[in-house]
Steps between C-alpha positions, in 0.01 A plus 500: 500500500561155576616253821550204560290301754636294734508231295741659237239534234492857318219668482323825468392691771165533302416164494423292811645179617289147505374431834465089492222589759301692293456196217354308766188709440284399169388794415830678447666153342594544128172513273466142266173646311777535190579150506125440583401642204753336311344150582161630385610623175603147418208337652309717273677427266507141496126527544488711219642236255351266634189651440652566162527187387194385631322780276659402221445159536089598529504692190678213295363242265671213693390336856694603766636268784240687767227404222596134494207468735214708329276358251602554151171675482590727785857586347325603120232701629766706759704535193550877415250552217299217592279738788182419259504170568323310754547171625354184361399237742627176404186325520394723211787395329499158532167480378509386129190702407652821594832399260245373212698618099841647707692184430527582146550882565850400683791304446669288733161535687526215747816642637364870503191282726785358726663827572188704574351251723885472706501068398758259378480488122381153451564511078754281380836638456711745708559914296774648594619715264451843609337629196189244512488563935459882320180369263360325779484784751378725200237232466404492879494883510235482159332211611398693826398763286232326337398292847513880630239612289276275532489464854466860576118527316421223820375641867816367658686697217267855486573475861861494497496779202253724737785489762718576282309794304425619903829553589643662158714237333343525157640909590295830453380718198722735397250730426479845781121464451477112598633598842723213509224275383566055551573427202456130335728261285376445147550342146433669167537118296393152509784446306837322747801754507322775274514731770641623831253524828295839555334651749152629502369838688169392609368869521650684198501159320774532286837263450869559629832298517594434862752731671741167520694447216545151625076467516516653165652156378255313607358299224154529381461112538526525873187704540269349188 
C-alpha cells in the first residue's frame, strides 16, 4: 500500500522517509568505500605499469633513462643473465698490464674502452650508424669478459666471487643428494666462444648448465 507524504511524493508504506537530520550523523551517511576502492584500483594500477615498464626496461639490452646515472659497469652486470658477473674496478681497468694481447682480440677496441669506463670517445671521427653503435657495445660487453676473467683470479676479485658464491648467485646443485649445494661458474675451453658458462657442484663434482636460459648464453670467453 502506498501514500503520499506530505510533500506529495509516493511512496510505500514499507519504506521510510529521509530524515535530513539523520545525515547529519557520519556513521549513517551514504558509504564511499565503493568509490574508495575505485581510486585504489587505479592507483594500483598505475603503479602496476609503472612498475611494468620499469621491469621491462631492467631486463632489456638497452640503458634505461633511470640508468643514465649508473656506471656502464653497474648496468651490464644487473643485466638479466649477467648475475655471474662481478664488478671490475676501474683502476684495474685502466691499468695497461691488466689489458696486455686484448687489443687485438677486439675490434673497434678503443671505443669498447670508452664505453666501459663511462668517457668521451676521444678517437677521431663521430659512428653513428646504428649497426656499428651495435659492434661496439658487443665489443664492450666481450671486452669485459676477458678484463672479467682476469681480474677475478686477484684477492679483490676471489673476494667479490666469495660474496657472490655466499649468497647463491652462481645457483644450487640440482642434485637431491647435494642438499642444495653453492655451486660455482666454470669453463670447459680455452678456446673464445667454444662454449657456454657452467656451473660446478663442489661436493658431487660434476658439471651442469645453469637454470637461466639467459646464463646459459653466456659465452665461454667471459669466464676463461
Amino acid at each position: 500500500m502506498k501514500n503520499k507524504d506530505e510533500r506529495g511524493v509516493i511512496r510505500s508504506r514499507s519504506e521510510p522517509a529521509l530524515n535530513p537530520n539523520r545525515l547529519k550523523d557520519k556513521s549513517l551517511a551514504p558509504s564511499t568505500s565503493t568509490s574508495l576502492a575505485a581510486n585504489y584500483r587505479n592507483i594500483d594500477a598505475s603503479y602496476d605499469q609503472g612498475e611494468s615498464a620499469e621491469t621491462s626496461c631492467k631486463g632489456s639490452d638497452v640503458r634505461c633513462l633511470d640508468d643514465e646515472d649508473a656506471s656502464w659497469i653497474s648496468w651490464f652486470c644487473n643485466q638479466k643473465g649477467n648475475e655471474f658477473f662481478c664488478e671490475v674496478e676501474d683502476d684495474y681497468i685502466l691499468d695497461d698490464f691488466n689489458r696486455s694481447g686484448l687489443r687485438n682480440q677486439i675490434p673497434f677496441y678503443d671505443y669498447a674502452l670508452d664505453l666501459i669506463l663511462d668517457v668521451e670517445s676521444s678517437n677521431d671521427g663521430t659512428l653513428t650508424d646504428d649497426e656499428q653503435n651495435n659492434v661496439i657495445e658487443s665489443a664492450a660487453e666481450m671486452l669485459y669478459g676477458l678484463i672479467h676473467g682476469r681480474y677475478i683470479v686477484t684477492n679483490k676479485g676471489l673476494s667479490a666471487m666469495l660474496e657472490k658464491y655466499r649468497n647463491y648467485d652462481f645457483g644450487r646443485c640440482p642434485r637431491i643428494h647435494c642438499n642444495k649445494q653453492r655451486c660455482l661458474p666454470v669453463g670447459q675451453s680455452d678456446i673464445p666462444k667454444l662454449s657456454t658458462v657452467k656451473i660446478y657442484c663442489p661436493k658431487c663434482e660434476d658439471i651442469y648448465a645453469p637454470q637461466s636460459r639467459h646464463q646459459d648464453r653466456i659465452l665461454l670467453i667471459k669466464y676463461v
